[in-house]
Short mmCIF file of C-alpha atoms and ligand atoms in Angstrom, two decimals:
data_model
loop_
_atom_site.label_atom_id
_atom_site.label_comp_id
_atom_site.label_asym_id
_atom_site.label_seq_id
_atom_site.Cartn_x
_atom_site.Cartn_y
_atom_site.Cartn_z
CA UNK A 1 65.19 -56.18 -51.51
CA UNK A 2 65.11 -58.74 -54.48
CA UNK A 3 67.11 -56.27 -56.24
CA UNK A 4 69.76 -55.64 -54.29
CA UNK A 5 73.04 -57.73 -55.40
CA UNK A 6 74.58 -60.02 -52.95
CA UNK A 7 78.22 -62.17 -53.87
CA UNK A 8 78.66 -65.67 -52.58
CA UNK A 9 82.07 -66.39 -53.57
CA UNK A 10 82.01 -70.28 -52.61
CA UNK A 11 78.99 -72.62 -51.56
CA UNK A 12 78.66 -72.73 -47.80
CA UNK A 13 75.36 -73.42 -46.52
CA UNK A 14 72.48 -74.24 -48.45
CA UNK A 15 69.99 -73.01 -46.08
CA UNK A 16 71.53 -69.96 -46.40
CA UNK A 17 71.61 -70.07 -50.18
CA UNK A 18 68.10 -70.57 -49.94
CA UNK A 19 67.37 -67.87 -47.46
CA UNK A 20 69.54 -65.93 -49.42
CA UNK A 21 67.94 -66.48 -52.87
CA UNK A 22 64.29 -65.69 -51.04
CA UNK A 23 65.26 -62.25 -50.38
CA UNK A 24 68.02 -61.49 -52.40
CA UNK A 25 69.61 -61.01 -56.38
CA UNK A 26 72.44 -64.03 -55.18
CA UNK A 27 75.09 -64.20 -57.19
CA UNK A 28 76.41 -67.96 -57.10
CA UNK A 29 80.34 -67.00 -57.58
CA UNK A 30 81.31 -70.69 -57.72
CA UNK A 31 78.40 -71.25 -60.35
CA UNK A 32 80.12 -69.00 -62.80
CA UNK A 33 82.80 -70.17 -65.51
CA UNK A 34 84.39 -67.10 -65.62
CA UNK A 35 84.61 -65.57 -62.63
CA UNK A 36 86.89 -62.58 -63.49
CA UNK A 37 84.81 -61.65 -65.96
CA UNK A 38 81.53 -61.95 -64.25
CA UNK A 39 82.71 -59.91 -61.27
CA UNK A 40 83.98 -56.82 -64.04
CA UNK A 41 80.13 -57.14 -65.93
CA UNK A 42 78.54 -57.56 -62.20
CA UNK A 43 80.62 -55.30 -60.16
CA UNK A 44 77.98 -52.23 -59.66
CA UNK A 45 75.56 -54.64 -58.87
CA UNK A 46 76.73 -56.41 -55.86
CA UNK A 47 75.72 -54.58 -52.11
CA UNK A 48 76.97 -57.00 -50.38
CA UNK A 49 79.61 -60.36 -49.85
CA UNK A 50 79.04 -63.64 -47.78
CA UNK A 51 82.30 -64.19 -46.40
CA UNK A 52 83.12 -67.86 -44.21
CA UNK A 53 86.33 -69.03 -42.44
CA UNK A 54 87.82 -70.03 -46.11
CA UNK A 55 86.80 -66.75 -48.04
CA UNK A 56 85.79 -63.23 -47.27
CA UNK A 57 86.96 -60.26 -48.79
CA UNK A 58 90.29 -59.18 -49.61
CA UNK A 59 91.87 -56.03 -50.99
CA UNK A 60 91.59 -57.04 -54.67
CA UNK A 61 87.39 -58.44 -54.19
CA UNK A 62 86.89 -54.30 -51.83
CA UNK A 63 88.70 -52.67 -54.72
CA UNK A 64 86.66 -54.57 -57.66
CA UNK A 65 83.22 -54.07 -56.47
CA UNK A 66 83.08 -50.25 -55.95
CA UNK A 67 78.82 -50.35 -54.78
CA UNK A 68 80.23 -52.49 -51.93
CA UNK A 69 78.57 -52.21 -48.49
CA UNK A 70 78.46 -54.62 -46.25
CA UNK A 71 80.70 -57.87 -45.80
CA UNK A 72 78.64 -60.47 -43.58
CA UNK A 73 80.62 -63.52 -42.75
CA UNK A 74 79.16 -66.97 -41.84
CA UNK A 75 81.56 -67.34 -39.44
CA UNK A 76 82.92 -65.82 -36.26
CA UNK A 77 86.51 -65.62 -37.09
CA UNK A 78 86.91 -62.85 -40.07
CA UNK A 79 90.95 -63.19 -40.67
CA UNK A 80 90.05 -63.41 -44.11
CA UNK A 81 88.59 -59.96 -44.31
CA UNK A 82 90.97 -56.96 -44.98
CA UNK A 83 89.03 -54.83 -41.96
CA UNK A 84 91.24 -51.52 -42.18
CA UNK A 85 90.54 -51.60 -46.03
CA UNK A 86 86.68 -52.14 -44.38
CA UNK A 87 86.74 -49.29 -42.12
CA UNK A 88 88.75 -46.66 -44.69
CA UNK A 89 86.17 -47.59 -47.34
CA UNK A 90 82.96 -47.27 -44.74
CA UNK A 91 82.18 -51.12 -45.49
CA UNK A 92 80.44 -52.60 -42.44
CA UNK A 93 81.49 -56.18 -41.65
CA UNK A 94 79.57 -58.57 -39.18
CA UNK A 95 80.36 -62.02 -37.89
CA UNK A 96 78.33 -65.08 -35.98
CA UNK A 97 79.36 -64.50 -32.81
CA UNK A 98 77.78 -66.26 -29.55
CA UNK A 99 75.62 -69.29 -31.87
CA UNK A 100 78.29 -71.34 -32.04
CA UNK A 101 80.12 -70.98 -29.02
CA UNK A 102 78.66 -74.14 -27.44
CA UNK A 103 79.39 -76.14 -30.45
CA UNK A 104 83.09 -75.01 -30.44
CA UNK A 105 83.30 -75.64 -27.09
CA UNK A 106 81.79 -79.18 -27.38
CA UNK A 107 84.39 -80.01 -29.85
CA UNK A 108 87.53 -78.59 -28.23
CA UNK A 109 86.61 -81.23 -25.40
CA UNK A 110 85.37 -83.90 -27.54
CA UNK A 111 89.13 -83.66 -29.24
CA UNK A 112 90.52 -83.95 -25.49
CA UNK A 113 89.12 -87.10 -25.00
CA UNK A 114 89.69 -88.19 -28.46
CA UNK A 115 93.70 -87.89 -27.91
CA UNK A 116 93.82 -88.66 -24.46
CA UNK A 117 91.71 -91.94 -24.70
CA UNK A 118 92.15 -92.19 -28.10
CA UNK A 119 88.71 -92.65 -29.16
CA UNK A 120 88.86 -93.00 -33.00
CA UNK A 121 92.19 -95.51 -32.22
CA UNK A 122 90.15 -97.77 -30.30
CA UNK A 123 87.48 -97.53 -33.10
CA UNK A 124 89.84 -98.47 -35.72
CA UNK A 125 91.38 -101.24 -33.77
CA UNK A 126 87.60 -102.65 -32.86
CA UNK A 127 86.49 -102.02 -36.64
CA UNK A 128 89.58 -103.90 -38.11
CA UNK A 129 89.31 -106.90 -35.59
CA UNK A 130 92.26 -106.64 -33.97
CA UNK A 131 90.30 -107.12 -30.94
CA UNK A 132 89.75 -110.82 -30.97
CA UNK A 133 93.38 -110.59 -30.92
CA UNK A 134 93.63 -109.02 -27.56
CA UNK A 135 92.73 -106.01 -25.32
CA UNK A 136 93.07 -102.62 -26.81
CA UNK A 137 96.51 -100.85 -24.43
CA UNK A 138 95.52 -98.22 -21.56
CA UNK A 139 95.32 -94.65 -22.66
CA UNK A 140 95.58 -91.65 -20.69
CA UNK A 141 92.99 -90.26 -18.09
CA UNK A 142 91.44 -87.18 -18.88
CA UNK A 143 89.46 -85.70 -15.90
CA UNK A 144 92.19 -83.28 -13.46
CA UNK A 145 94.34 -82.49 -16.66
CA UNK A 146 95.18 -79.15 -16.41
CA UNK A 147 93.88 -76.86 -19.44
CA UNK A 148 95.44 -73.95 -20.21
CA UNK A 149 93.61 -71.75 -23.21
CA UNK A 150 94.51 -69.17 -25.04
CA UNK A 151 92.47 -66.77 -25.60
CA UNK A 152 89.28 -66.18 -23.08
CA UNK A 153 86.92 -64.80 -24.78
CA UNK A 154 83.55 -66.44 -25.26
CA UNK A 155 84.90 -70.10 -26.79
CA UNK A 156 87.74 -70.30 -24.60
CA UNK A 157 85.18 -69.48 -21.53
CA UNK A 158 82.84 -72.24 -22.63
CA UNK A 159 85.47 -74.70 -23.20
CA UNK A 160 87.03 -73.35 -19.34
CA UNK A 161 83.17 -74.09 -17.71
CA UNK A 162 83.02 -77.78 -19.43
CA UNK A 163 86.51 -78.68 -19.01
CA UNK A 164 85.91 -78.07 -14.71
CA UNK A 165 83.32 -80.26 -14.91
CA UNK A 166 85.59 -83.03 -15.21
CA UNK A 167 87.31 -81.14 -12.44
CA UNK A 168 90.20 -79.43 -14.59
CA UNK A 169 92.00 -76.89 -12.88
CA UNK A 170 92.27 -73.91 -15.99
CA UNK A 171 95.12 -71.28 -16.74
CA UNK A 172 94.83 -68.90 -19.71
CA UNK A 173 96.99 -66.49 -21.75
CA UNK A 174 95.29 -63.59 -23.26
CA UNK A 175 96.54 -60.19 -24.22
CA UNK A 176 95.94 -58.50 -20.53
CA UNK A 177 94.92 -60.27 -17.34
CA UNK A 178 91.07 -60.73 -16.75
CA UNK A 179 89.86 -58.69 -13.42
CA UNK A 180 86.89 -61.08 -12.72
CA UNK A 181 88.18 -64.13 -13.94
CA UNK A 182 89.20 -66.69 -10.97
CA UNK A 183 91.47 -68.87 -13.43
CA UNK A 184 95.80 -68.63 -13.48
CA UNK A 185 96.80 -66.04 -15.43
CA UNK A 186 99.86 -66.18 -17.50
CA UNK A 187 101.81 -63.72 -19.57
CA UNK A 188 102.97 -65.78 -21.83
CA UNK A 189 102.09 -68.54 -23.93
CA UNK A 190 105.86 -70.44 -23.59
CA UNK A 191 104.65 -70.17 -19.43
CA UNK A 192 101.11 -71.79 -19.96
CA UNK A 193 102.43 -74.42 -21.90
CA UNK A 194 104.92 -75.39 -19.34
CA UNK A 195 102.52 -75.03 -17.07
CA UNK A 196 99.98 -77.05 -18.22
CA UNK A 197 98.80 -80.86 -19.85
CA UNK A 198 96.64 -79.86 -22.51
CA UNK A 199 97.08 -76.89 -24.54
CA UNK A 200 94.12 -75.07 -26.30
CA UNK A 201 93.96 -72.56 -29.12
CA UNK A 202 90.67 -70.04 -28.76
CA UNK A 203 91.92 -67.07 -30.07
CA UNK A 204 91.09 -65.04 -33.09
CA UNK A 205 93.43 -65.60 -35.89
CA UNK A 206 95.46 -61.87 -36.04
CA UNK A 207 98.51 -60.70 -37.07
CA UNK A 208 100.19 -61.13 -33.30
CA UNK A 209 98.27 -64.72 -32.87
CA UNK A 210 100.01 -65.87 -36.18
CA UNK A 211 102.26 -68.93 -35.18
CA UNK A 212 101.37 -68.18 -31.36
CA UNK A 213 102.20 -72.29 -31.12
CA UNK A 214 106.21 -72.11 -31.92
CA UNK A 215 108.64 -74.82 -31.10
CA UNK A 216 109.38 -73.25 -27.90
CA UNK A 217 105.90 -73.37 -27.09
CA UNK A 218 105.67 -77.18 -27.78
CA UNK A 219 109.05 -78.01 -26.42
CA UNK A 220 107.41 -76.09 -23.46
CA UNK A 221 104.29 -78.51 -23.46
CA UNK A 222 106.77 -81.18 -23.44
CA UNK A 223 106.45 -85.14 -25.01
CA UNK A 224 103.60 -85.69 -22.00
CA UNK A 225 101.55 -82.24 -23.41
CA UNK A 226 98.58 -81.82 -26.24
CA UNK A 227 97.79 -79.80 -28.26
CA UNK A 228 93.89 -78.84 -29.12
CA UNK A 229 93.37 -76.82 -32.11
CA UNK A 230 89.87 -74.99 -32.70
CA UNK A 231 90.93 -71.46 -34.02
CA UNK A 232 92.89 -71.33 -36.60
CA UNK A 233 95.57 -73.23 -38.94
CA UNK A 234 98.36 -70.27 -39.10
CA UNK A 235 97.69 -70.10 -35.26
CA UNK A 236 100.53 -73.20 -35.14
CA UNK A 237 103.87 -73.35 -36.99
CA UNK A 238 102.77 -76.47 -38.73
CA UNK A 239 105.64 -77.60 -39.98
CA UNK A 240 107.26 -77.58 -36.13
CA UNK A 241 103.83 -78.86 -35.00
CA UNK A 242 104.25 -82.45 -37.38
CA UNK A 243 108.31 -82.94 -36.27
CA UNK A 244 107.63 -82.60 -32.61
CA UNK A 245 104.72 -85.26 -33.23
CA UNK A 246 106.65 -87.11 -35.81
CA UNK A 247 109.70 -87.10 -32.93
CA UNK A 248 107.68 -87.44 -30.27
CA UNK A 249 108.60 -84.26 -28.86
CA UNK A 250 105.10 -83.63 -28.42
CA UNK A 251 102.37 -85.83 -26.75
CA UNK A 252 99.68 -85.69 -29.15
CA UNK A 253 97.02 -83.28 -31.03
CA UNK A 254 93.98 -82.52 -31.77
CA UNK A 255 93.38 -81.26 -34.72
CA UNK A 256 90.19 -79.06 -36.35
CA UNK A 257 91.85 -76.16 -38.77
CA UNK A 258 95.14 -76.21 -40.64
CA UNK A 259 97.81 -73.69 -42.37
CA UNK A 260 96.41 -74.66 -46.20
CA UNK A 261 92.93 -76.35 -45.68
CA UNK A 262 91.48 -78.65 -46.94
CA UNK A 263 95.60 -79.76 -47.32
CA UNK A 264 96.31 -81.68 -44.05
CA UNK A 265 100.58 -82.76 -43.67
CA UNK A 266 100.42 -86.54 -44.53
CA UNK A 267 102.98 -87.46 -41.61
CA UNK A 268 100.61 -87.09 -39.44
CA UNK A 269 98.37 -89.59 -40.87
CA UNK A 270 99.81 -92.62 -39.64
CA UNK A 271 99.61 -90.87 -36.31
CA UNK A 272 97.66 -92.46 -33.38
CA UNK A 273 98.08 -90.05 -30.98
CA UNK A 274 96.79 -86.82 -33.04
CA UNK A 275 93.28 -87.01 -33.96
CA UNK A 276 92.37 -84.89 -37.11
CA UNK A 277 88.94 -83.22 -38.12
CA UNK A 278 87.60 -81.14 -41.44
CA UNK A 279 86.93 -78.23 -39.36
CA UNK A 280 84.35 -78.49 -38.07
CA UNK A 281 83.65 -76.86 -34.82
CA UNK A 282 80.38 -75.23 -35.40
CA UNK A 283 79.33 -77.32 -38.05
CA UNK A 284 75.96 -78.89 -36.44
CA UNK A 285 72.89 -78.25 -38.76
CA UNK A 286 71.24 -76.16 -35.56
CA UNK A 287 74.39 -73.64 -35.43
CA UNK A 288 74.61 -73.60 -39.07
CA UNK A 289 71.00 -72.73 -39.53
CA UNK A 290 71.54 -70.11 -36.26
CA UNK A 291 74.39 -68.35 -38.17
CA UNK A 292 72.70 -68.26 -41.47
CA UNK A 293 69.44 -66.53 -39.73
CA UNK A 294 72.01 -64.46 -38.06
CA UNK A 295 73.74 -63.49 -41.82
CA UNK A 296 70.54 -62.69 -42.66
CA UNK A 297 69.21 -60.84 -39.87
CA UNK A 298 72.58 -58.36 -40.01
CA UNK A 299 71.92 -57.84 -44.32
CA UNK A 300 68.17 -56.96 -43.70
CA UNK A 301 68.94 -54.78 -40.59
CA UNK A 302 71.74 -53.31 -42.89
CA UNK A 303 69.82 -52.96 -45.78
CA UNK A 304 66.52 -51.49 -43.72
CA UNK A 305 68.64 -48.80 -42.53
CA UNK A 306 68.58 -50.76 -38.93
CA UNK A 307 71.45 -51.64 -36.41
CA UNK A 308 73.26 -54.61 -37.57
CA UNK A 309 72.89 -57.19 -34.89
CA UNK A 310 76.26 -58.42 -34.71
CA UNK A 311 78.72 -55.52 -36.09
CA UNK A 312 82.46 -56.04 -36.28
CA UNK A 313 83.17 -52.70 -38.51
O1 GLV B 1 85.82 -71.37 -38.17
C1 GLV B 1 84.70 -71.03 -38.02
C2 GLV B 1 84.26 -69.71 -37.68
O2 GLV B 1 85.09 -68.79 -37.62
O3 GLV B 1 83.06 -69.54 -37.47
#
């Protein structure tokens, strides 16, 4: 397969580079000082594109590499590949799908009791020496919280089974109620968020999830509600997001993906009650090193005329 031409637009992983590289003809993208030109002289070379939550492959990448089969994303979300385009051009795409569902899930809780106890507050405050000054204030109990999720697929189930285990009663939103799922249902996001303390965002990133968080959505979570973060940025009306915080119109957030990453709004900086991360839900070096395997597993079953392990087109 050494010959076969594969397109990393951006470093992600350097496992997988490696992997990649072993196997592969990798073409570094990022590597490259003129990209536009190297993808014209390259174009009926490349097989293949590494997508990841930042990059995959839009119209303009599909329609300049005509020899283009198979977009394989590190990643499980793939909002940043143009699927119909995929499917009318008879590209197959796959994703990273059940590796990194634990480590998502570990996260989305780890930010609960980050806000709610306000973990890296306290570690400031110890870290500065404030302490010798006095007691850090009380903070907000986390175990009975209700949790309401959007989105139940396999994060948003993970992240139901830990949060019960500190004996969270769950409610959910998701496009149609679940038949064997024992949790509240609700129709509407505006009614889980009134419904519930803490507010979680497990949903792929689509064209109906886009802003699912609105302001009536956080005025319906209230100045007492969080919000938890772990899909997407465009998932939340940002800019409504930072006023209700900055007004106190919301109770806090925690924070893993944002509208224009790596750009995070500086008002919420001086923020103590939003904790803010570089998105990094799955980013552990045993899930990275699972999903790499995994983008490698679906380009040799693709290539070997095999079924792709983990097909999403
Ligand atoms: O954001 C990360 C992913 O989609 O895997």
């Amino acid at each position: 397969m050494e010959s076969i031409g594969v397109l990393m637009p951006i470093p992600m992983n350097s496992y997988l580079e490696g992997e990649l590289e072993k196997r592969f003809n990798l073409f570094k993208l990022w590597t490259v000082p003129h990209k536009a030109q190297f993808l014209k002289e390259n174009a009926d070379s490349v097989r293949a594109v590494i997508g990841n939550s930042s990059s995959g492959a839009d119209a303009d990448l599909i329609d300049a590499l005509p020899k283009l089969e198979i977009v394989a994303s590190f990643s499980v979300g793939i909002d940043k590949v143009d699927l119909k385009k995929c499917k009318e051009k008879g590209i197959r795409v796959t994703n990273t799908p059940d590796v990194l569902t634990e480590d998502v899930a570990d996260l989305a809780i780890g930010l609960m009791l980050a806000v709610l106890r306000r973990l890296c507050e306290s570690d400031r405050f110890v870290r500065s020496g404030k302490w010798k000054m006095g007691d850090y204030k009380l903070t907000t109990k986390f175990t009975g919280k209700t949790v309401g999720i959007i989105g139940l697929g396999r994060i948003g189930q993970a992240i139901a089974t830990r949060a019960e285990a500190f004996n969270c009663p769950i409610s959910y939103h998701s496009r149609s109620q679940k038949a064997d799922v024992k949790h509240k249902y609700y129709p509407t996001v505006v009614e889980l968020a009134a419904n519930c303390d803490i507010l979680v965002v497990a949903c792929p990133l689509t064209e109906e999830t886009r802003h699912i968080i609105n302001r009536e959505v956080i005025d319906a979570l209230g100045p007492k509600g969080v919000l938890i973060n772990i899909g997407r940025g465009p998932h939340v009306d940002e800019s409504e997001l930072v006023s209700a915080l900055v007004e106190g119109r919301l109770g806090g957030a925690g924070l893993d993906v944002y509208q224009n990453e790596p750009e995070v709004p500086e008002e919420l900086f001086g923020l103590e009650n939003v904790v803010l991360l570089p998105h990094v839900g799955s980013a552990t070096v045993e899930t990275r090193t699972a999903m790499a395997d995994l983008v490698i597993g679906n380009l040799e079953a693709h290539f070997l005329k095999k079924p792709l392990l983990t097909p999403v087109v």
